[in-house]
Amino acid sequence: MAAAAPERPGRDRSRLPASLQAVLRFRRLELDPTTRRLAHAASVADLRLMARRRLPRGVFDYIDGGAEDERTLTDNERAFAELSFEPRVLNGVGTVDPSTTLLGRPLPMPLVLAPTGFTRIADPEGELAVARAAARAGLPYSLSTLGTRSIEEVAAVNRGAKWFQVYVWRDRGLVREMVQRAADVGYEALVLTVDTAVLGRRERDVRRGFTLPPKVGLGTLVDGALHPSWTWRFVRSEPIRFANVVGRGVGDGVDAVSLADYTNRQFDPDLSWRDLDWLRTVWGGPIILKGIQCVADARIAADAGIEAIALSNHGGRQLDGAPAPARLIAPVVDAVGDRIEVICDGGIRRGSDIVKAVALGARAAMIGRAYLYGLAVGGERGVDHVLGMLDADMRRTMALIGARRISELTPAVVGRA
Ligand SMILES: Cc1cc2nc3c(=O)[nH]c(=O)nc-3n(C[C@H](O)[C@H](O)[C@H](O)COP(=O)(O)O)c2cc1C
């Protein structure tokens, strides 16, 4: 039998006063910096602050900012804050099930990852990291037309539900080709963004002269030097470009462009309801209109046989003064909820916001910035962290308001704060 190891002097806690012994519990030192960072992020708001520190200011402002005075951006979140709950107690909430269906597909919770252009600016893995995290969580991922990973690259890492978001280029042949490519590799739905006739004036980007990718000048050099970990990853990875249109003569973003110049040059501002007929000829699957902002347009969409609408103002990045999606849910669902699925997009920062949106009648909620902050702070694991928090938040909120399943989330559970 081996002799017992002698007690090392440094470990002899008996020499410490008993009162100190009782309170001294050292946490194991976490050596992995990403794990350490994420362990300190208790909410999406925490991740936002961490992203602010980690990203160059121009990059953070591109993600975080909105149009003009950012009134709509602020209002998107405020609209959720102004709603409270009317909780019921003693309802036996030992098992809470937030699962649902969207466009006929079962989902573990009513959540979709929204399309965000130029995602690689937050982290070099970009769309691939987000698509992998979404697939792991069983949630639909929407790839932007202006993605920095291609339709095919994303499909290769995501065998789950994925949607392709379309901006309509003046060159319709290019749109037809992209839609066909998406169909060929298994995208399930098309998201047609309709709130971007012209690009909103994002004044943080204007002030900084922000371009995609960021142009190297004195300001960016200083900004980059102050954020060395982002800069190091950015310069080591392959150049960021609009991966879906590489080599198509429309500019793929490899030369620095202002997003406003680029989109105003390439996208068709004459797009109208008539173009939906054309889209139906090139796409046989479900269509989601993203950017519906009033009841009248929701009615036209339902009359046109569109499968779903996303109530959205582009996260406050387009028309400043547009209504907050949360305020539109009830009137829109009232008008067309029996004919079309309604998604609420904008201002979702907590699982309780998803619960409120669903209680008011939305089929699901969509998030943009929430996952981008996670991506900027912890890469793919940061996105996992956000999705995990929203899931836990949602289950906890449902338990606390006495709702066991989605069908029990009705307007009766929400009130005015
Ligand atoms: C950095 C960034 C890029 C975006 N790019 C696109 C895009 O390419 N296409 C699109 O339809 N919406 C885009 N959006 C809007 C999002 O899809 C979504 O509507 C918005 O982020 C929702 O608001 P939230 O950020 O408060 O969740 C973008 C949003 C952000 C923050």
PDB file of N, CA, C and O in Angstrom, residues 178-247:
ATOM      1  N   MET A 178     -28.882  33.263 -58.171  1.00  0.00           N
ATOM      2  CA  MET A 178     -28.652  33.030 -56.733  1.00  0.00           C
ATOM      3  C   MET A 178     -29.774  32.184 -56.137  1.00  0.00           C
ATOM      4  O   MET A 178     -29.539  31.283 -55.336  1.00  0.00           O
ATOM      5  N   VAL A 179     -31.008  32.492 -56.557  1.00  0.00           N
ATOM      6  CA  VAL A 179     -32.159  31.753 -56.025  1.00  0.00           C
ATOM      7  C   VAL A 179     -32.048  30.283 -56.445  1.00  0.00           C
ATOM      8  O   VAL A 179     -32.308  29.366 -55.646  1.00  0.00           O
ATOM      9  N   GLN A 180     -31.642  30.050 -57.678  1.00  0.00           N
ATOM     10  CA  GLN A 180     -31.481  28.677 -58.165  1.00  0.00           C
ATOM     11  C   GLN A 180     -30.396  27.952 -57.368  1.00  0.00           C
ATOM     12  O   GLN A 180     -30.560  26.801 -56.971  1.00  0.00           O
ATOM     13  N   ARG A 181     -29.297  28.673 -57.122  1.00  0.00           N
ATOM     14  CA  ARG A 181     -28.206  28.056 -56.342  1.00  0.00           C
ATOM     15  C   ARG A 181     -28.716  27.675 -54.944  1.00  0.00           C
ATOM     16  O   ARG A 181     -28.392  26.613 -54.421  1.00  0.00           O
ATOM     17  N   ALA A 182     -29.527  28.559 -54.352  1.00  0.00           N
ATOM     18  CA  ALA A 182     -30.058  28.275 -53.007  1.00  0.00           C
ATOM     19  C   ALA A 182     -30.961  27.041 -53.049  1.00  0.00           C
ATOM     20  O   ALA A 182     -30.897  26.170 -52.170  1.00  0.00           O
ATOM     21  N   ALA A 183     -31.803  26.954 -54.085  1.00  0.00           N
ATOM     22  CA  ALA A 183     -32.705  25.799 -54.208  1.00  0.00           C
ATOM     23  C   ALA A 183     -31.880  24.519 -54.382  1.00  0.00           C
ATOM     24  O   ALA A 183     -32.174  23.492 -53.758  1.00  0.00           O
ATOM     25  N   ASP A 184     -30.829  24.600 -55.177  1.00  0.00           N
ATOM     26  CA  ASP A 184     -30.020  23.407 -55.476  1.00  0.00           C
ATOM     27  C   ASP A 184     -29.383  22.806 -54.236  1.00  0.00           C
ATOM     28  O   ASP A 184     -29.154  21.606 -54.179  1.00  0.00           O
ATOM     29  N   VAL A 185     -29.038  23.655 -53.249  1.00  0.00           N
ATOM     30  CA  VAL A 185     -28.331  23.110 -52.077  1.00  0.00           C
ATOM     31  C   VAL A 185     -29.217  23.084 -50.823  1.00  0.00           C
ATOM     32  O   VAL A 185     -28.716  22.995 -49.715  1.00  0.00           O
ATOM     33  N   GLY A 186     -30.528  23.154 -51.027  1.00  0.00           N
ATOM     34  CA  GLY A 186     -31.441  22.820 -49.928  1.00  0.00           C
ATOM     35  C   GLY A 186     -31.914  23.941 -49.023  1.00  0.00           C
ATOM     36  O   GLY A 186     -32.369  23.670 -47.916  1.00  0.00           O
ATOM     37  N   TYR A 187     -31.830  25.202 -49.464  1.00  0.00           N
ATOM     38  CA  TYR A 187     -32.454  26.266 -48.644  1.00  0.00           C
ATOM     39  C   TYR A 187     -33.961  26.066 -48.715  1.00  0.00           C
ATOM     40  O   TYR A 187     -34.506  25.729 -49.771  1.00  0.00           O
ATOM     41  N   GLU A 188     -34.641  26.268 -47.593  1.00  0.00           N
ATOM     42  CA  GLU A 188     -36.056  25.915 -47.524  1.00  0.00           C
ATOM     43  C   GLU A 188     -36.997  27.063 -47.825  1.00  0.00           C
ATOM     44  O   GLU A 188     -38.151  26.848 -48.168  1.00  0.00           O
ATOM     45  N   ALA A 189     -36.537  28.290 -47.617  1.00  0.00           N
ATOM     46  CA  ALA A 189     -37.434  29.434 -47.814  1.00  0.00           C
ATOM     47  C   ALA A 189     -36.624  30.617 -48.312  1.00  0.00           C
ATOM     48  O   ALA A 189     -35.408  30.703 -48.086  1.00  0.00           O
ATOM     49  N   LEU A 190     -37.341  31.514 -48.981  1.00  0.00           N
ATOM     50  CA  LEU A 190     -36.716  32.742 -49.476  1.00  0.00           C
ATOM     51  C   LEU A 190     -37.226  33.894 -48.624  1.00  0.00           C
ATOM     52  O   LEU A 190     -38.431  34.007 -48.383  1.00  0.00           O
ATOM     53  N   VAL A 191     -36.317  34.731 -48.165  1.00  0.00           N
ATOM     54  CA  VAL A 191     -36.709  35.915 -47.400  1.00  0.00           C
ATOM     55  C   VAL A 191     -36.498  37.116 -48.318  1.00  0.00           C
ATOM     56  O   VAL A 191     -35.360  37.426 -48.675  1.00  0.00           O
ATOM     57  N   LEU A 192     -37.586  37.750 -48.732  1.00  0.00           N
ATOM     58  CA  LEU A 192     -37.442  38.922 -49.602  1.00  0.00           C
ATOM     59  C   LEU A 192     -37.513  40.164 -48.724  1.00  0.00           C
ATOM     60  O   LEU A 192     -38.548  40.434 -48.099  1.00  0.00           O
ATOM     61  N   THR A 193     -36.412  40.891 -48.649  1.00  0.00           N
ATOM     62  CA  THR A 193     -36.379  42.087 -47.793  1.00  0.00           C
ATOM     63  C   THR A 193     -36.962  43.261 -48.567  1.00  0.00           C
ATOM     64  O   THR A 193     -36.488  43.587 -49.659  1.00  0.00           O
ATOM     65  N   VAL A 194     -38.003  43.891 -47.991  1.00  0.00           N
ATOM     66  CA  VAL A 194     -38.752  44.894 -48.744  1.00  0.00           C
ATOM     67  C   VAL A 194     -38.680  46.295 -48.127  1.00  0.00           C
ATOM     68  O   VAL A 194     -39.410  47.194 -48.538  1.00  0.00           O
ATOM     69  N   ASP A 195     -37.781  46.454 -47.144  1.00  0.00           N
ATOM     70  CA  ASP A 195     -37.696  47.778 -46.499  1.00  0.00           C
ATOM     71  C   ASP A 195     -36.458  48.546 -46.951  1.00  0.00           C
ATOM     72  O   ASP A 195     -36.039  49.501 -46.317  1.00  0.00           O
ATOM     73  N   THR A 196     -35.869  48.119 -48.070  1.00  0.00           N
ATOM     74  CA  THR A 196     -34.571  48.689 -48.456  1.00  0.00           C
ATOM     75  C   THR A 196     -34.615  49.225 -49.886  1.00  0.00           C
ATOM     76  O   THR A 196     -33.717  48.961 -50.683  1.00  0.00           O
ATOM     77  N   ALA A 197     -35.668  49.991 -50.200  1.00  0.00           N
ATOM     78  CA  ALA A 197     -35.762  50.596 -51.539  1.00  0.00           C
ATOM     79  C   ALA A 197     -34.497  51.415 -51.803  1.00  0.00           C
ATOM     80  O   ALA A 197     -33.931  51.381 -52.901  1.00  0.00           O
ATOM     81  N   VAL A 198     -34.071  52.162 -50.791  1.00  0.00           N
ATOM     82  CA  VAL A 198     -32.753  52.809 -50.799  1.00  0.00           C
ATOM     83  C   VAL A 198     -32.171  52.579 -49.406  1.00  0.00           C
ATOM     84  O   VAL A 198     -32.916  52.242 -48.480  1.00  0.00           O
ATOM     85  N   LEU A 199     -30.870  52.759 -49.264  1.00  0.00           N
ATOM     86  CA  LEU A 199     -30.290  52.471 -47.949  1.00  0.00           C
ATOM     87  C   LEU A 199     -30.554  53.615 -46.976  1.00  0.00           C
ATOM     88  O   LEU A 199     -30.461  54.790 -47.340  1.00  0.00           O
ATOM     89  N   GLY A 200     -30.893  53.250 -45.733  1.00  0.00           N
ATOM     90  CA  GLY A 200     -31.078  54.253 -44.681  1.00  0.00           C
ATOM     91  C   GLY A 200     -29.771  54.999 -44.415  1.00  0.00           C
ATOM     92  O   GLY A 200     -28.684  54.495 -44.710  1.00  0.00           O
ATOM     93  N   ARG A 201     -29.909  56.200 -43.858  1.00  0.00           N
ATOM     94  CA  ARG A 201     -28.699  56.994 -43.586  1.00  0.00           C
ATOM     95  C   ARG A 201     -28.201  56.667 -42.179  1.00  0.00           C
ATOM     96  O   ARG A 201     -28.766  57.124 -41.171  1.00  0.00           O
ATOM     97  N   ARG A 202     -27.175  55.838 -42.127  1.00  0.00           N
ATOM     98  CA  ARG A 202     -26.628  55.418 -40.827  1.00  0.00           C
ATOM     99  C   ARG A 202     -25.509  56.386 -40.466  1.00  0.00           C
ATOM    100  O   ARG A 202     -24.397  56.296 -40.984  1.00  0.00           O
ATOM    101  N   GLU A 203     -25.854  57.312 -39.608  1.00  0.00           N
ATOM    102  CA  GLU A 203     -24.976  58.476 -39.442  1.00  0.00           C
ATOM    103  C   GLU A 203     -23.675  58.145 -38.716  1.00  0.00           C
ATOM    104  O   GLU A 203     -22.676  58.818 -38.908  1.00  0.00           O
ATOM    105  N   ARG A 204     -23.693  57.083 -37.896  1.00  0.00           N
ATOM    106  CA  ARG A 204     -22.405  56.704 -37.283  1.00  0.00           C
ATOM    107  C   ARG A 204     -21.419  56.321 -38.393  1.00  0.00           C
ATOM    108  O   ARG A 204     -20.245  56.672 -38.330  1.00  0.00           O
ATOM    109  N   ASP A 205     -21.912  55.596 -39.412  1.00  0.00           N
ATOM    110  CA  ASP A 205     -21.029  55.182 -40.521  1.00  0.00           C
ATOM    111  C   ASP A 205     -20.612  56.395 -41.349  1.00  0.00           C
ATOM    112  O   ASP A 205     -19.469  56.486 -41.805  1.00  0.00           O
ATOM    113  N   VAL A 206     -21.553  57.332 -41.538  1.00  0.00           N
ATOM    114  CA  VAL A 206     -21.237  58.530 -42.337  1.00  0.00           C
ATOM    115  C   VAL A 206     -20.128  59.318 -41.643  1.00  0.00           C
ATOM    116  O   VAL A 206     -19.131  59.695 -42.254  1.00  0.00           O
ATOM    117  N   ARG A 207     -20.289  59.524 -40.338  1.00  0.00           N
ATOM    118  CA  ARG A 207     -19.297  60.323 -39.591  1.00  0.00           C
ATOM    119  C   ARG A 207     -17.901  59.704 -39.667  1.00  0.00           C
ATOM    120  O   ARG A 207     -16.911  60.399 -39.772  1.00  0.00           O
ATOM    121  N   ARG A 208     -17.859  58.378 -39.624  1.00  0.00           N
ATOM    122  CA  ARG A 208     -16.542  57.721 -39.619  1.00  0.00           C
ATOM    123  C   ARG A 208     -16.024  57.460 -41.022  1.00  0.00           C
ATOM    124  O   ARG A 208     -14.935  56.916 -41.194  1.00  0.00           O
ATOM    125  N   GLY A 209     -16.847  57.756 -42.047  1.00  0.00           N
ATOM    126  CA  GLY A 209     -16.438  57.420 -43.415  1.00  0.00           C
ATOM    127  C   GLY A 209     -16.269  55.918 -43.546  1.00  0.00           C
ATOM    128  O   GLY A 209     -15.380  55.425 -44.243  1.00  0.00           O
ATOM    129  N   PHE A 210     -17.141  55.174 -42.848  1.00  0.00           N
ATOM    130  CA  PHE A 210     -16.981  53.722 -42.775  1.00  0.00           C
ATOM    131  C   PHE A 210     -17.246  53.063 -44.125  1.00  0.00           C
ATOM    132  O   PHE A 210     -18.225  53.361 -44.799  1.00  0.00           O
ATOM    133  N   THR A 211     -16.361  52.157 -44.507  1.00  0.00           N
ATOM    134  CA  THR A 211     -16.548  51.406 -45.752  1.00  0.00           C
ATOM    135  C   THR A 211     -16.486  49.920 -45.445  1.00  0.00           C
ATOM    136  O   THR A 211     -16.003  49.507 -44.392  1.00  0.00           O
ATOM    137  N   LEU A 212     -16.967  49.135 -46.396  1.00  0.00           N
ATOM    138  CA  LEU A 212     -16.872  47.686 -46.271  1.00  0.00           C
ATOM    139  C   LEU A 212     -15.983  47.184 -47.397  1.00  0.00           C
ATOM    140  O   LEU A 212     -16.309  47.431 -48.550  1.00  0.00           O
ATOM    141  N   PRO A 213     -14.888  46.472 -47.093  1.00  0.00           N
ATOM    142  CA  PRO A 213     -14.292  46.350 -45.761  1.00  0.00           C
ATOM    143  C   PRO A 213     -13.697  47.686 -45.332  1.00  0.00           C
ATOM    144  O   PRO A 213     -13.547  48.568 -46.186  1.00  0.00           O
ATOM    145  N   PRO A 214     -13.355  47.837 -44.041  1.00  0.00           N
ATOM    146  CA  PRO A 214     -12.818  49.120 -43.578  1.00  0.00           C
ATOM    147  C   PRO A 214     -11.591  49.521 -44.384  1.00  0.00           C
ATOM    148  O   PRO A 214     -10.709  48.696 -44.637  1.00  0.00           O
ATOM    149  N   LYS A 215     -11.556  50.777 -44.818  1.00  0.00           N
ATOM    150  CA  LYS A 215     -10.408  51.301 -45.566  1.00  0.00           C
ATOM    151  C   LYS A 215      -9.283  51.606 -44.575  1.00  0.00           C
ATOM    152  O   LYS A 215      -9.549  52.037 -43.455  1.00  0.00           O
ATOM    153  N   VAL A 216      -8.053  51.360 -44.990  1.00  0.00           N
ATOM    154  CA  VAL A 216      -6.957  51.648 -44.071  1.00  0.00           C
ATOM    155  C   VAL A 216      -6.555  53.110 -44.211  1.00  0.00           C
ATOM    156  O   VAL A 216      -6.162  53.564 -45.280  1.00  0.00           O
ATOM    157  N   GLY A 217      -6.716  53.860 -43.147  1.00  0.00           N
ATOM    158  CA  GLY A 217      -6.297  55.256 -43.086  1.00  0.00           C
ATOM    159  C   GLY A 217      -5.743  55.477 -41.698  1.00  0.00           C
ATOM    160  O   GLY A 217      -5.673  54.525 -40.904  1.00  0.00           O
ATOM    161  N   LEU A 218      -5.392  56.698 -41.369  1.00  0.00           N
ATOM    162  CA  LEU A 218      -4.805  56.958 -40.058  1.00  0.00           C
ATOM    163  C   LEU A 218      -5.773  56.532 -38.942  1.00  0.00           C
ATOM    164  O   LEU A 218      -5.398  55.852 -37.998  1.00  0.00           O
ATOM    165  N   GLY A 219      -7.046  56.941 -39.131  1.00  0.00           N
ATOM    166  CA  GLY A 219      -8.055  56.627 -38.107  1.00  0.00           C
ATOM    167  C   GLY A 219      -8.186  55.128 -37.894  1.00  0.00           C
ATOM    168  O   GLY A 219      -8.184  54.635 -36.763  1.00  0.00           O
ATOM    169  N   THR A 220      -8.297  54.364 -38.999  1.00  0.00           N
ATOM    170  CA  THR A 220      -8.469  52.908 -38.856  1.00  0.00           C
ATOM    171  C   THR A 220      -7.207  52.259 -38.294  1.00  0.00           C
ATOM    172  O   THR A 220      -7.296  51.276 -37.561  1.00  0.00           O
ATOM    173  N   LEU A 221      -6.036  52.835 -38.633  1.00  0.00           N
ATOM    174  CA  LEU A 221      -4.796  52.265 -38.093  1.00  0.00           C
ATOM    175  C   LEU A 221      -4.768  52.396 -36.580  1.00  0.00           C
ATOM    176  O   LEU A 221      -4.464  51.447 -35.858  1.00  0.00           O
ATOM    177  N   VAL A 222      -5.144  53.575 -36.101  1.00  0.00           N
ATOM    178  CA  VAL A 222      -5.157  53.802 -34.645  1.00  0.00           C
ATOM    179  C   VAL A 222      -6.213  52.899 -34.003  1.00  0.00           C
ATOM    180  O   VAL A 222      -5.956  52.195 -33.014  1.00  0.00           O
ATOM    181  N   ASP A 223      -7.398  52.885 -34.611  1.00  0.00           N
ATOM    182  CA  ASP A 223      -8.498  52.059 -34.099  1.00  0.00           C
ATOM    183  C   ASP A 223      -8.061  50.591 -34.050  1.00  0.00           C
ATOM    184  O   ASP A 223      -8.276  49.883 -33.055  1.00  0.00           O
ATOM    185  N   GLY A 224      -7.404  50.155 -35.137  1.00  0.00           N
ATOM    186  CA  GLY A 224      -6.938  48.768 -35.218  1.00  0.00           C
ATOM    187  C   GLY A 224      -5.888  48.470 -34.150  1.00  0.00           C
ATOM    188  O   GLY A 224      -5.917  47.428 -33.504  1.00  0.00           O
ATOM    189  N   ALA A 225      -4.973  49.417 -33.943  1.00  0.00           N
ATOM    190  CA  ALA A 225      -3.911  49.200 -32.959  1.00  0.00           C
ATOM    191  C   ALA A 225      -4.494  49.106 -31.550  1.00  0.00           C
ATOM    192  O   ALA A 225      -3.978  48.400 -30.685  1.00  0.00           O
ATOM    193  N   LEU A 226      -5.588  49.817 -31.326  1.00  0.00           N
ATOM    194  CA  LEU A 226      -6.219  49.784 -29.995  1.00  0.00           C
ATOM    195  C   LEU A 226      -7.029  48.499 -29.776  1.00  0.00           C
ATOM    196  O   LEU A 226      -7.463  48.225 -28.661  1.00  0.00           O
ATOM    197  N   HIS A 227      -7.251  47.763 -30.855  1.00  0.00           N
ATOM    198  CA  HIS A 227      -8.029  46.516 -30.752  1.00  0.00           C
ATOM    199  C   HIS A 227      -7.240  45.394 -31.428  1.00  0.00           C
ATOM    200  O   HIS A 227      -7.655  44.854 -32.463  1.00  0.00           O
ATOM    201  N   PRO A 228      -6.069  45.050 -30.838  1.00  0.00           N
ATOM    202  CA  PRO A 228      -5.135  44.172 -31.540  1.00  0.00           C
ATOM    203  C   PRO A 228      -5.672  42.772 -31.833  1.00  0.00           C
ATOM    204  O   PRO A 228      -5.339  42.197 -32.865  1.00  0.00           O
ATOM    205  N   SER A 229      -6.517  42.214 -30.963  1.00  0.00           N
ATOM    206  CA  SER A 229      -6.926  40.826 -31.220  1.00  0.00           C
ATOM    207  C   SER A 229      -7.823  40.775 -32.463  1.00  0.00           C
ATOM    208  O   SER A 229      -7.680  39.902 -33.312  1.00  0.00           O
ATOM    209  N   TRP A 230      -8.727  41.768 -32.607  1.00  0.00           N
ATOM    210  CA  TRP A 230      -9.573  41.815 -33.822  1.00  0.00           C
ATOM    211  C   TRP A 230      -8.680  42.036 -35.041  1.00  0.00           C
ATOM    212  O   TRP A 230      -8.811  41.348 -36.056  1.00  0.00           O
ATOM    213  N   THR A 231      -7.757  42.979 -34.938  1.00  0.00           N
ATOM    214  CA  THR A 231      -6.926  43.342 -36.088  1.00  0.00           C
ATOM    215  C   THR A 231      -6.062  42.162 -36.520  1.00  0.00           C
ATOM    216  O   THR A 231      -5.941  41.863 -37.712  1.00  0.00           O
ATOM    217  N   TRP A 232      -5.513  41.470 -35.563  1.00  0.00           N
ATOM    218  CA  TRP A 232      -4.660  40.318 -35.864  1.00  0.00           C
ATOM    219  C   TRP A 232      -5.462  39.251 -36.615  1.00  0.00           C
ATOM    220  O   TRP A 232      -5.033  38.718 -37.631  1.00  0.00           O
ATOM    221  N   ARG A 233      -6.675  38.973 -36.153  1.00  0.00           N
ATOM    222  CA  ARG A 233      -7.505  37.959 -36.822  1.00  0.00           C
ATOM    223  C   ARG A 233      -7.935  38.448 -38.200  1.00  0.00           C
ATOM    224  O   ARG A 233      -7.971  37.699 -39.164  1.00  0.00           O
ATOM    225  N   PHE A 234      -8.223  39.745 -38.304  1.00  0.00           N
ATOM    226  CA  PHE A 234      -8.697  40.316 -39.575  1.00  0.00           C
ATOM    227  C   PHE A 234      -7.595  40.244 -40.639  1.00  0.00           C
ATOM    228  O   PHE A 234      -7.846  39.812 -41.764  1.00  0.00           O
ATOM    229  N   VAL A 235      -6.355  40.615 -40.263  1.00  0.00           N
ATOM    230  CA  VAL A 235      -5.295  40.641 -41.286  1.00  0.00           C
ATOM    231  C   VAL A 235      -4.821  39.233 -41.645  1.00  0.00           C
ATOM    232  O   VAL A 235      -4.311  39.000 -42.738  1.00  0.00           O
ATOM    233  N   ARG A 236      -5.005  38.283 -40.741  1.00  0.00           N
ATOM    234  CA  ARG A 236      -4.559  36.914 -41.046  1.00  0.00           C
ATOM    235  C   ARG A 236      -5.551  36.128 -41.890  1.00  0.00           C
ATOM    236  O   ARG A 236      -5.224  35.106 -42.456  1.00  0.00           O
ATOM    237  N   SER A 237      -6.825  36.569 -41.920  1.00  0.00           N
ATOM    238  CA  SER A 237      -7.823  35.765 -42.637  1.00  0.00           C
ATOM    239  C   SER A 237      -7.941  36.255 -44.079  1.00  0.00           C
ATOM    240  O   SER A 237      -7.502  37.361 -44.401  1.00  0.00           O
ATOM    241  N   GLU A 238      -8.554  35.427 -44.914  1.00  0.00           N
ATOM    242  CA  GLU A 238      -8.677  35.797 -46.331  1.00  0.00           C
ATOM    243  C   GLU A 238      -9.530  37.064 -46.462  1.00  0.00           C
ATOM    244  O   GLU A 238     -10.336  37.344 -45.577  1.00  0.00           O
ATOM    245  N   PRO A 239      -9.352  37.814 -47.549  1.00  0.00           N
ATOM    246  CA  PRO A 239     -10.084  39.087 -47.651  1.00  0.00           C
ATOM    247  C   PRO A 239     -11.596  38.875 -47.580  1.00  0.00           C
ATOM    248  O   PRO A 239     -12.114  37.875 -48.079  1.00  0.00           O
ATOM    249  N   ILE A 240     -12.260  39.848 -46.945  1.00  0.00           N
ATOM    250  CA  ILE A 240     -13.718  39.772 -46.822  1.00  0.00           C
ATOM    251  C   ILE A 240     -14.341  40.291 -48.110  1.00  0.00           C
ATOM    252  O   ILE A 240     -13.949  41.347 -48.611  1.00  0.00           O
ATOM    253  N   ARG A 241     -15.299  39.565 -48.639  1.00  0.00           N
ATOM    254  CA  ARG A 241     -15.991  40.051 -49.833  1.00  0.00           C
ATOM    255  C   ARG A 241     -17.429  39.534 -49.862  1.00  0.00           C
ATOM    256  O   ARG A 241     -17.775  38.621 -49.113  1.00  0.00           O
ATOM    257  N   PHE A 242     -18.236  40.115 -50.744  1.00  0.00           N
ATOM    258  CA  PHE A 242     -19.611  39.639 -50.898  1.00  0.00           C
ATOM    259  C   PHE A 242     -19.550  38.308 -51.652  1.00  0.00           C
ATOM    260  O   PHE A 242     -19.542  38.263 -52.891  1.00  0.00           O
ATOM    261  N   ALA A 243     -19.541  37.208 -50.889  1.00  0.00           N
ATOM    262  CA  ALA A 243     -19.176  35.905 -51.458  1.00  0.00           C
ATOM    263  C   ALA A 243     -20.162  35.401 -52.513  1.00  0.00           C
ATOM    264  O   ALA A 243     -19.808  34.561 -53.332  1.00  0.00           O
ATOM    265  N   ASN A 244     -21.406  35.905 -52.486  1.00  0.00           N
ATOM    266  CA  ASN A 244     -22.404  35.366 -53.423  1.00  0.00           C
ATOM    267  C   ASN A 244     -22.298  35.953 -54.819  1.00  0.00           C
ATOM    268  O   ASN A 244     -22.926  35.437 -55.743  1.00  0.00           O
ATOM    269  N   VAL A 245     -21.562  37.048 -54.965  1.00  0.00           N
ATOM    270  CA  VAL A 245     -21.528  37.696 -56.285  1.00  0.00           C
ATOM    271  C   VAL A 245     -20.102  37.849 -56.814  1.00  0.00           C
ATOM    272  O   VAL A 245     -19.871  38.636 -57.726  1.00  0.00           O
ATOM    273  N   VAL A 246     -19.185  37.045 -56.233  1.00  0.00           N
ATOM    274  CA  VAL A 246     -17.786  37.143 -56.677  1.00  0.00           C
ATOM    275  C   VAL A 246     -17.711  36.862 -58.187  1.00  0.00           C
ATOM    276  O   VAL A 246     -18.320  35.917 -58.680  1.00  0.00           O
ATOM    277  N   GLY A 247     -17.008  37.737 -58.887  1.00  0.00           N
ATOM    278  CA  GLY A 247     -16.786  37.525 -60.319  1.00  0.00           C
ATOM    279  C   GLY A 247     -17.980  37.859 -61.198  1.00  0.00           C
ATOM    280  O   GLY A 247     -17.986  37.559 -62.389  1.00  0.00           O
TER     281      GLY A 247
END
